[in-house]
mmCIF file of C-alpha atoms in Angstrom:
data_model
loop_
_atom_site.group_PDB
_atom_site.id
_atom_site.type_symbol
_atom_site.label_atom_id
_atom_site.label_comp_id
_atom_site.label_asym_id
_atom_site.label_seq_id
_atom_site.Cartn_x
_atom_site.Cartn_y
_atom_site.Cartn_z
ATOM 1 C CA MET A 1 -10.914 -19.259 -7.051
ATOM 2 C CA LEU A 2 -7.439 -20.699 -7.047
ATOM 3 C CA PRO A 3 -6.921 -23.832 -4.950
ATOM 4 C CA GLY A 4 -6.012 -22.937 -1.388
ATOM 5 C CA SER A 5 -7.316 -19.380 -1.706
ATOM 6 C CA ILE A 6 -9.851 -17.240 0.141
ATOM 7 C CA GLN A 7 -10.915 -14.211 -1.904
ATOM 8 C CA ILE A 8 -13.650 -11.898 -0.622
ATOM 9 C CA SER A 9 -14.327 -8.423 -1.977
ATOM 10 C CA GLY A 10 -16.451 -5.605 -0.552
ATOM 11 C CA GLU A 11 -18.278 -7.678 2.064
ATOM 12 C CA THR A 12 -19.045 -7.085 5.741
ATOM 13 C CA LEU A 13 -17.535 -10.118 7.439
ATOM 14 C CA SER A 14 -19.200 -11.773 10.405
ATOM 15 C CA GLY A 15 -17.431 -13.227 13.424
ATOM 16 C CA ALA A 16 -18.229 -16.736 12.177
ATOM 17 C CA GLU A 17 -16.658 -16.026 8.793
ATOM 18 C CA ILE A 18 -13.542 -14.653 10.478
ATOM 19 C CA ARG A 19 -13.291 -17.793 12.631
ATOM 20 C CA ASP A 20 -13.433 -19.969 9.527
ATOM 21 C CA ILE A 21 -10.709 -17.899 7.859
ATOM 22 C CA CYS A 22 -8.470 -18.081 10.931
ATOM 23 C CA GLU A 23 -8.984 -21.820 11.251
ATOM 24 C CA SER A 24 -7.931 -22.312 7.634
ATOM 25 C CA LEU A 25 -4.845 -20.172 8.226
ATOM 26 C CA ARG A 26 -3.866 -22.194 11.288
ATOM 27 C CA GLU A 27 -4.398 -25.430 9.366
ATOM 28 C CA ASN A 28 -1.948 -24.174 6.710
ATOM 29 C CA SER A 29 -4.453 -24.754 3.929
ATOM 30 C CA VAL A 30 -4.463 -21.184 2.561
ATOM 31 C CA ARG A 31 -1.901 -19.802 0.124
ATOM 32 C CA LEU A 32 -3.820 -16.690 -0.916
ATOM 33 C CA LEU A 33 -5.924 -14.553 1.423
ATOM 34 C CA SER A 34 -7.676 -11.530 -0.118
ATOM 35 C CA LEU A 35 -10.088 -9.425 1.953
ATOM 36 C CA ARG A 36 -10.155 -6.568 -0.540
ATOM 37 C CA GLY A 37 -12.387 -3.687 0.568
ATOM 38 C CA CYS A 38 -14.110 -5.735 3.280
ATOM 39 C CA GLN A 39 -15.512 -4.464 6.566
ATOM 40 C CA LEU A 40 -14.479 -6.216 9.786
ATOM 41 C CA SER A 41 -14.303 -5.199 13.419
ATOM 42 C CA GLU A 42 -11.112 -4.248 15.219
ATOM 43 C CA ARG A 43 -11.311 -7.471 17.203
ATOM 44 C CA ASP A 44 -11.755 -9.584 14.082
ATOM 45 C CA PHE A 45 -8.886 -7.825 12.333
ATOM 46 C CA GLY A 46 -6.714 -8.810 15.282
ATOM 47 C CA HIS A 47 -7.857 -12.423 14.920
ATOM 48 C CA VAL A 48 -6.917 -12.400 11.222
ATOM 49 C CA CYS A 49 -3.474 -11.004 12.046
ATOM 50 C CA ARG A 50 -2.881 -13.753 14.582
ATOM 51 C CA GLY A 51 -3.909 -16.292 11.954
ATOM 52 C CA VAL A 52 -1.431 -14.758 9.504
ATOM 53 C CA ALA A 53 1.287 -14.949 12.151
ATOM 54 C CA GLU A 54 0.645 -18.658 12.689
ATOM 55 C CA SER A 55 0.281 -19.628 9.037
ATOM 56 C CA ARG A 56 3.152 -21.441 7.349
ATOM 57 C CA SER A 57 1.412 -21.725 3.963
ATOM 58 C CA LEU A 58 0.223 -18.180 3.230
ATOM 59 C CA ALA A 59 2.086 -16.797 0.203
ATOM 60 C CA GLN A 60 -0.058 -13.812 -0.775
ATOM 61 C CA LEU A 61 -1.933 -11.403 1.497
ATOM 62 C CA ASN A 62 -4.258 -8.798 -0.034
ATOM 63 C CA LEU A 63 -5.629 -6.174 2.367
ATOM 64 C CA ASN A 64 -6.293 -3.555 -0.306
ATOM 65 C CA LEU A 65 -8.799 -0.710 -0.192
ATOM 66 C CA GLY A 66 -8.850 0.484 3.365
ATOM 67 C CA ILE A 67 -8.608 -2.711 5.398
ATOM 68 C CA VAL A 68 -5.570 -1.406 7.287
ATOM 69 C CA SER A 69 -7.456 1.733 8.252
ATOM 70 C CA ASN A 70 -5.721 2.980 11.400
ATOM 71 C CA ILE A 71 -2.459 2.904 13.332
ATOM 72 C CA ASN A 72 -3.651 0.141 15.657
ATOM 73 C CA ARG A 73 -4.224 -2.142 12.667
ATOM 74 C CA VAL A 74 -0.804 -1.251 11.291
ATOM 75 C CA LYS A 75 0.750 -2.321 14.599
ATOM 76 C CA GLN A 76 -1.150 -5.622 14.602
ATOM 77 C CA LEU A 77 -0.144 -6.369 11.012
ATOM 78 C CA ALA A 78 3.478 -5.533 11.814
ATOM 79 C CA GLU A 79 3.455 -7.970 14.732
ATOM 80 C CA ALA A 80 1.973 -10.682 12.519
ATOM 81 C CA LEU A 81 4.634 -10.180 9.853
ATOM 82 C CA LYS A 82 7.415 -10.360 12.435
ATOM 83 C CA THR A 83 6.331 -13.933 13.196
ATOM 84 C CA ASN A 84 5.154 -15.041 9.754
ATOM 85 C CA ARG A 85 7.803 -16.545 7.475
ATOM 86 C CA SER A 86 5.803 -17.504 4.377
ATOM 87 C CA VAL A 87 4.223 -14.341 2.908
ATOM 88 C CA GLN A 88 5.863 -13.476 -0.391
ATOM 89 C CA SER A 89 3.432 -10.844 -1.665
ATOM 90 C CA LEU A 90 1.754 -8.116 0.425
ATOM 91 C CA PHE A 91 -0.893 -5.794 -1.055
ATOM 92 C CA LEU A 92 -1.929 -2.722 0.956
ATOM 93 C CA HIS A 93 -3.142 -0.558 -1.940
ATOM 94 C CA GLY A 94 -5.536 2.171 -0.814
ATOM 95 C CA SER A 95 -4.619 2.042 2.886
ATOM 96 C CA PRO A 96 -4.092 5.401 4.669
ATOM 97 C CA LEU A 97 -0.703 4.357 6.024
ATOM 98 C CA THR A 98 1.127 7.693 5.730
ATOM 99 C CA ASP A 99 4.845 7.816 6.497
ATOM 100 C CA ALA A 100 4.139 7.275 10.199
ATOM 101 C CA GLY A 101 2.328 4.004 9.533
ATOM 102 C CA LEU A 102 5.019 2.768 7.180
ATOM 103 C CA ALA A 103 7.629 3.563 9.860
ATOM 104 C CA LEU A 104 5.771 1.170 12.202
ATOM 105 C CA LEU A 105 5.513 -1.501 9.516
ATOM 106 C CA ASN A 106 9.009 -1.143 8.121
ATOM 107 C CA PRO A 107 10.953 -3.152 10.754
ATOM 108 C CA ALA A 108 8.802 -6.210 10.017
ATOM 109 C CA LEU A 109 9.158 -5.732 6.267
ATOM 110 C CA SER A 110 12.922 -5.309 6.545
ATOM 111 C CA ILE A 111 13.492 -8.613 8.321
ATOM 112 C CA HIS A 112 10.870 -10.730 6.562
ATOM 113 C CA PRO A 113 12.682 -13.649 4.902
ATOM 114 C CA SER A 114 10.253 -14.287 2.027
ATOM 115 C CA LEU A 115 8.685 -10.975 0.990
ATOM 116 C CA VAL A 116 9.414 -10.128 -2.650
ATOM 117 C CA ALA A 117 6.363 -8.113 -3.790
ATOM 118 C CA LEU A 118 4.909 -5.059 -2.049
ATOM 119 C CA ASP A 119 2.020 -2.813 -3.120
ATOM 120 C CA LEU A 120 1.895 0.548 -1.316
ATOM 121 C CA GLY A 121 -0.090 2.355 -3.983
ATOM 122 C CA ASP A 122 -2.407 5.159 -2.809
ATOM 123 C CA CYS A 123 -1.089 4.918 0.752
ATOM 124 C CA MET A 124 -0.549 8.674 1.324
ATOM 125 C CA LEU A 125 3.226 8.322 1.435
ATOM 126 C CA GLY A 126 5.808 11.099 1.291
ATOM 127 C CA ASP A 127 9.573 11.456 1.118
ATOM 128 C CA GLU A 128 10.145 9.903 4.558
ATOM 129 C CA GLY A 129 8.293 6.814 3.377
ATOM 130 C CA ILE A 130 10.503 6.654 0.283
ATOM 131 C CA ASN A 131 13.593 6.640 2.493
ATOM 132 C CA LEU A 132 12.222 3.556 4.261
ATOM 133 C CA ILE A 133 11.300 1.853 1.002
ATOM 134 C CA CYS A 134 14.808 2.352 -0.368
ATOM 135 C CA GLY A 135 16.026 0.170 2.487
ATOM 136 C CA LEU A 136 13.973 -2.685 1.018
ATOM 137 C CA LEU A 137 16.037 -2.517 -2.190
ATOM 138 C CA PRO A 138 19.457 -3.828 -1.084
ATOM 139 C CA PRO A 139 22.252 -3.073 -3.546
ATOM 140 C CA ASP A 140 24.600 -5.986 -3.125
ATOM 141 C CA GLY A 141 22.451 -9.092 -2.904
ATOM 142 C CA ALA A 142 23.753 -9.813 0.583
ATOM 143 C CA LYS A 143 20.167 -10.047 1.833
ATOM 144 C CA SER A 144 16.786 -10.626 0.247
ATOM 145 C CA GLY A 145 14.953 -7.646 -1.202
ATOM 146 C CA LEU A 146 11.891 -6.706 -3.211
ATOM 147 C CA LYS A 147 11.465 -7.905 -6.769
ATOM 148 C CA GLU A 148 8.197 -6.060 -7.368
ATOM 149 C CA LEU A 149 7.293 -2.635 -5.948
ATOM 150 C CA THR A 150 4.118 -0.628 -6.529
ATOM 151 C CA LEU A 151 3.947 3.033 -5.469
ATOM 152 C CA SER A 152 1.068 4.191 -7.662
ATOM 153 C CA ALA A 153 -0.870 7.363 -6.767
ATOM 154 C CA ASN A 154 1.267 8.754 -3.944
ATOM 155 C CA PRO A 155 1.299 12.449 -4.947
ATOM 156 C CA GLY A 156 2.859 13.554 -1.659
ATOM 157 C CA ILE A 157 6.257 12.267 -2.775
ATOM 158 C CA THR A 158 8.419 15.097 -4.144
ATOM 159 C CA SER A 159 11.071 15.050 -6.851
ATOM 160 C CA LYS A 160 13.666 14.713 -4.083
ATOM 161 C CA GLY A 161 12.024 11.507 -2.906
ATOM 162 C CA TRP A 162 11.734 10.119 -6.421
ATOM 163 C CA GLY A 163 15.390 10.951 -6.995
ATOM 164 C CA ARG A 164 16.322 8.941 -3.928
ATOM 165 C CA LEU A 165 14.249 6.020 -5.216
ATOM 166 C CA ALA A 166 15.899 6.248 -8.650
ATOM 167 C CA ILE A 167 19.320 5.843 -7.033
ATOM 168 C CA ALA A 168 18.115 2.810 -5.084
ATOM 169 C CA VAL A 169 16.609 1.261 -8.223
ATOM 170 C CA ALA A 170 19.840 1.815 -10.154
ATOM 171 C CA HIS A 171 21.777 -0.191 -7.582
ATOM 172 C CA SER A 172 19.147 -2.746 -6.597
ATOM 173 C CA SER A 173 20.335 -6.274 -7.172
ATOM 174 C CA GLN A 174 16.845 -7.811 -7.436
ATOM 175 C CA LEU A 175 14.069 -5.370 -8.432
ATOM 176 C CA ARG A 176 12.294 -6.530 -11.581
ATOM 177 C CA VAL A 177 9.023 -4.581 -11.577
ATOM 178 C CA LEU A 178 8.377 -0.941 -10.627
ATOM 179 C CA ASN A 179 4.887 0.572 -10.861
ATOM 180 C CA LEU A 180 4.804 4.364 -10.486
ATOM 181 C CA ASP A 181 1.597 5.080 -12.417
ATOM 182 C CA TYR A 182 -0.589 8.084 -11.582
ATOM 183 C CA ASN A 183 2.076 10.054 -9.760
ATOM 184 C CA PRO A 184 2.853 13.628 -10.926
ATOM 185 C CA LEU A 185 6.421 12.763 -11.942
ATOM 186 C CA GLY A 186 6.989 15.013 -14.944
ATOM 187 C CA ASP A 187 9.952 15.079 -17.292
ATOM 188 C CA GLN A 188 12.582 15.800 -14.643
ATOM 189 C CA VAL A 189 11.832 12.677 -12.618
ATOM 190 C CA ALA A 190 11.466 10.627 -15.806
ATOM 191 C CA GLY A 191 15.028 11.609 -16.700
ATOM 192 C CA MET A 192 16.247 10.328 -13.327
ATOM 193 C CA LEU A 193 14.376 7.076 -13.873
ATOM 194 C CA ALA A 194 15.899 6.658 -17.342
ATOM 195 C CA VAL A 195 19.363 6.795 -15.767
ATOM 196 C CA ALA A 196 18.236 4.284 -13.139
ATOM 197 C CA VAL A 197 16.906 1.880 -15.769
ATOM 198 C CA ALA A 198 20.109 2.166 -17.793
ATOM 199 C CA SER A 199 22.116 1.297 -14.669
ATOM 200 C CA SER A 200 19.891 -1.508 -13.421
ATOM 201 C CA ARG A 201 20.777 -5.073 -14.344
ATOM 202 C CA THR A 202 17.392 -6.495 -13.317
ATOM 203 C CA LEU A 203 14.490 -4.077 -13.956
ATOM 204 C CA GLU A 204 12.171 -5.595 -16.564
ATOM 205 C CA VAL A 205 8.904 -3.658 -16.151
ATOM 206 C CA LEU A 206 8.393 0.075 -15.569
ATOM 207 C CA ASP A 207 4.870 1.527 -15.395
ATOM 208 C CA LEU A 208 4.731 5.293 -15.978
ATOM 209 C CA GLU A 209 1.085 5.534 -16.999
ATOM 210 C CA GLY A 210 -0.502 8.914 -16.306
ATOM 211 C CA THR A 211 2.601 10.527 -14.822
ATOM 212 C CA GLY A 212 2.640 13.837 -16.697
ATOM 213 C CA LEU A 213 5.299 12.928 -19.256
ATOM 214 C CA THR A 214 5.853 14.653 -22.608
ATOM 215 C CA ASN A 215 7.849 13.965 -25.758
ATOM 216 C CA GLN A 216 10.917 15.218 -23.889
ATOM 217 C CA SER A 217 10.673 12.262 -21.506
ATOM 218 C CA ALA A 218 9.931 9.873 -24.330
ATOM 219 C CA GLN A 219 13.008 11.005 -26.275
ATOM 220 C CA THR A 220 15.182 10.477 -23.198
ATOM 221 C CA LEU A 221 13.723 7.007 -22.680
ATOM 222 C CA LEU A 222 14.158 6.226 -26.377
ATOM 223 C CA ASP A 223 17.825 7.254 -26.248
ATOM 224 C CA MET A 224 18.281 5.064 -23.176
ATOM 225 C CA VAL A 225 16.724 2.002 -24.807
ATOM 226 C CA GLU A 226 18.602 2.646 -28.053
ATOM 227 C CA ASN A 227 22.084 3.173 -26.654
ATOM 228 C CA TYR A 228 22.381 1.192 -23.431
ATOM 229 C CA PRO A 229 22.028 -2.529 -22.757
ATOM 230 C CA THR A 230 19.128 -2.934 -20.362
ATOM 231 C CA ALA A 231 16.956 -5.670 -18.883
ATOM 232 C CA LEU A 232 13.826 -3.580 -19.568
ATOM 233 C CA ARG A 233 11.116 -5.471 -21.473
ATOM 234 C CA THR A 234 7.957 -3.463 -20.741
ATOM 235 C CA LEU A 235 7.529 0.306 -20.517
ATOM 236 C CA ILE A 236 3.970 1.549 -19.971
ATOM 237 C CA LEU A 237 3.422 5.116 -21.179
ATOM 238 C CA ALA A 238 -0.365 5.341 -21.566
ATOM 239 C CA GLU A 239 -2.185 8.571 -20.663
ATOM 240 C CA ASN A 240 0.828 10.821 -21.198
ATOM 241 C CA ASN A 241 1.304 13.628 -23.706
ATOM 242 C CA ILE A 242 3.618 11.546 -25.898
ATOM 243 C CA SER A 243 3.316 11.201 -29.662
ATOM 244 C CA PRO A 244 2.289 7.819 -31.090
ATOM 245 C CA GLU A 245 5.444 7.823 -33.233
ATOM 246 C CA LEU A 246 7.777 7.999 -30.221
ATOM 247 C CA GLN A 247 5.721 5.405 -28.394
ATOM 248 C CA GLN A 248 5.991 3.066 -31.356
ATOM 249 C CA GLN A 249 9.748 3.551 -31.648
ATOM 250 C CA ILE A 250 10.215 2.662 -27.975
ATOM 251 C CA SER A 251 7.863 -0.307 -28.322
ATOM 252 C CA ASP A 252 9.723 -1.619 -31.365
ATOM 253 C CA LEU A 253 13.087 -1.391 -29.614
ATOM 254 C CA LEU A 254 11.799 -3.182 -26.539
ATOM 255 C CA SER A 255 10.311 -5.898 -28.726
ATOM 256 C CA GLU A 256 13.667 -6.764 -30.276
ATOM 257 C CA GLY A 257 14.868 -10.124 -29.086
ATOM 258 C CA GLU A 258 11.465 -11.216 -27.805
ATOM 259 C CA GLU A 259 11.152 -13.870 -30.500
ATOM 260 C CA GLU A 260 14.346 -15.518 -29.284
ATOM 261 C CA GLU A 261 12.979 -15.675 -25.727
ATOM 262 C CA GLU A 262 9.484 -16.782 -26.720
ATOM 263 C CA THR A 263 10.404 -20.415 -27.303
ATOM 264 C CA GLU A 264 12.014 -20.708 -23.887
ATOM 265 C CA VAL A 265 9.066 -19.025 -22.159
ATOM 266 C CA ASN A 266 6.496 -21.204 -23.904
ATOM 267 C CA GLU A 267 8.223 -24.339 -22.682
ATOM 268 C CA VAL A 268 7.422 -23.403 -19.069
ATOM 269 C CA PRO A 269 3.784 -23.457 -17.822
ATOM 270 C CA ALA A 270 2.532 -19.922 -17.161
ATOM 271 C CA ARG A 271 1.319 -20.748 -13.644
ATOM 272 C CA GLU A 272 4.666 -22.257 -12.712
ATOM 273 C CA LYS A 273 6.972 -19.480 -13.808
ATOM 274 C CA ASN A 274 4.514 -16.544 -14.136
ATOM 275 C CA PRO A 275 6.254 -15.002 -17.171
ATOM 276 C CA TRP A 276 5.703 -11.385 -18.081
ATOM 277 C CA ILE A 277 3.549 -11.168 -21.199
ATOM 278 C CA CYS A 278 3.543 -7.943 -23.233
ATOM 279 C CA GLN A 279 1.187 -6.795 -25.936
ATOM 280 C CA ASN A 280 0.791 -3.676 -28.047
ATOM 281 C CA ASN A 281 -2.655 -2.041 -28.041
ATOM 282 C CA SER A 282 -4.132 0.299 -30.613
ATOM 283 C CA SER A 283 -2.342 3.263 -29.038
ATOM 284 C CA SER A 284 1.027 1.582 -29.440
ATOM 285 C CA GLN A 285 1.528 1.159 -25.698
ATOM 286 C CA MET A 286 3.334 -1.732 -24.086
ATOM 287 C CA VAL A 287 0.679 -3.261 -21.842
ATOM 288 C CA LEU A 288 1.364 -5.577 -18.929
ATOM 289 C CA MET A 289 -1.093 -8.438 -19.159
ATOM 290 C CA THR A 290 -0.066 -10.744 -16.324
ATOM 291 C CA SER A 291 1.782 -10.406 -13.058
ATOM 292 C CA GLY A 292 3.590 -12.689 -10.642
ATOM 293 C CA LEU A 293 6.999 -13.476 -9.289
ATOM 294 C CA GLY A 294 8.757 -16.704 -8.477
ATOM 295 C CA ASP A 295 7.766 -20.343 -8.765
ATOM 296 C CA SER A 296 5.455 -20.298 -5.770
ATOM 297 C CA LEU A 297 4.014 -16.789 -5.911
ATOM 298 C CA LEU A 298 0.329 -16.818 -6.736
ATOM 299 C CA ALA A 299 -0.859 -14.395 -9.396
ATOM 300 C CA GLU A 300 -3.624 -11.943 -8.564
ATOM 301 C CA THR A 301 -4.145 -8.806 -10.606
ATOM 302 C CA GLU A 302 -6.991 -7.113 -8.734
ATOM 303 C CA MET A 303 -6.368 -4.025 -6.632
#
């Protein structure tokens, strides 16, 4: 475990364990709280939320895999986040939020002063949810916004919703990482995203693994990387119907200039700056090996 972290996965938590967790939160000794896939009562979930509200040290909160399982829990989490000022990274992957749940959570997310990373993968979202998420990607830098956004496996979002997101990404002043893997995007949406990437001044990582892309998408993305200056460093295209040759061409273009940046990156400890590290595998894909944002954001890769 990392210092100052509580990480529990797949356990049924007792009242005594919850009391210990809440006490640590109130004592401001926890920076990372992960209760991934755990079972806890409604009452105990409420206690945890109150502990989150009171904590001034908590930087990363992982409630993945069904912890936020109903509307009442969404409401309690929203209330906690309205009071909390320290959480930078919120993981809700695999929670049945739906658009209605996100609508309840959104006001707290919109006003949170520190939140920069949000995982809403596999949360049963649709186009209404996308409209709310776009509001978390401010275009002018006048207020804080997300730097990392995960929307993996939300098949209810239509091409209209993805188009709206592409526009927001194009104009976002802060977004660096966008994970859209395992959504049925297809070539049409990929074309919209290529335009967004070409317009963005900040997007460094785009995950399109398993999104139904073909060589048509890859050619569009290759043309974008070839002809437009972009901040993009990592493009994940695994599990798509794309030829190895096109994948390699895109990989080679994205790799240009990495040697010049490598010296600067190596001078900074990985835990301090959490750099993005890319590597080519045997299928010529760009693979994201580490994740994290900001000096104080703790890195945790589990979902």
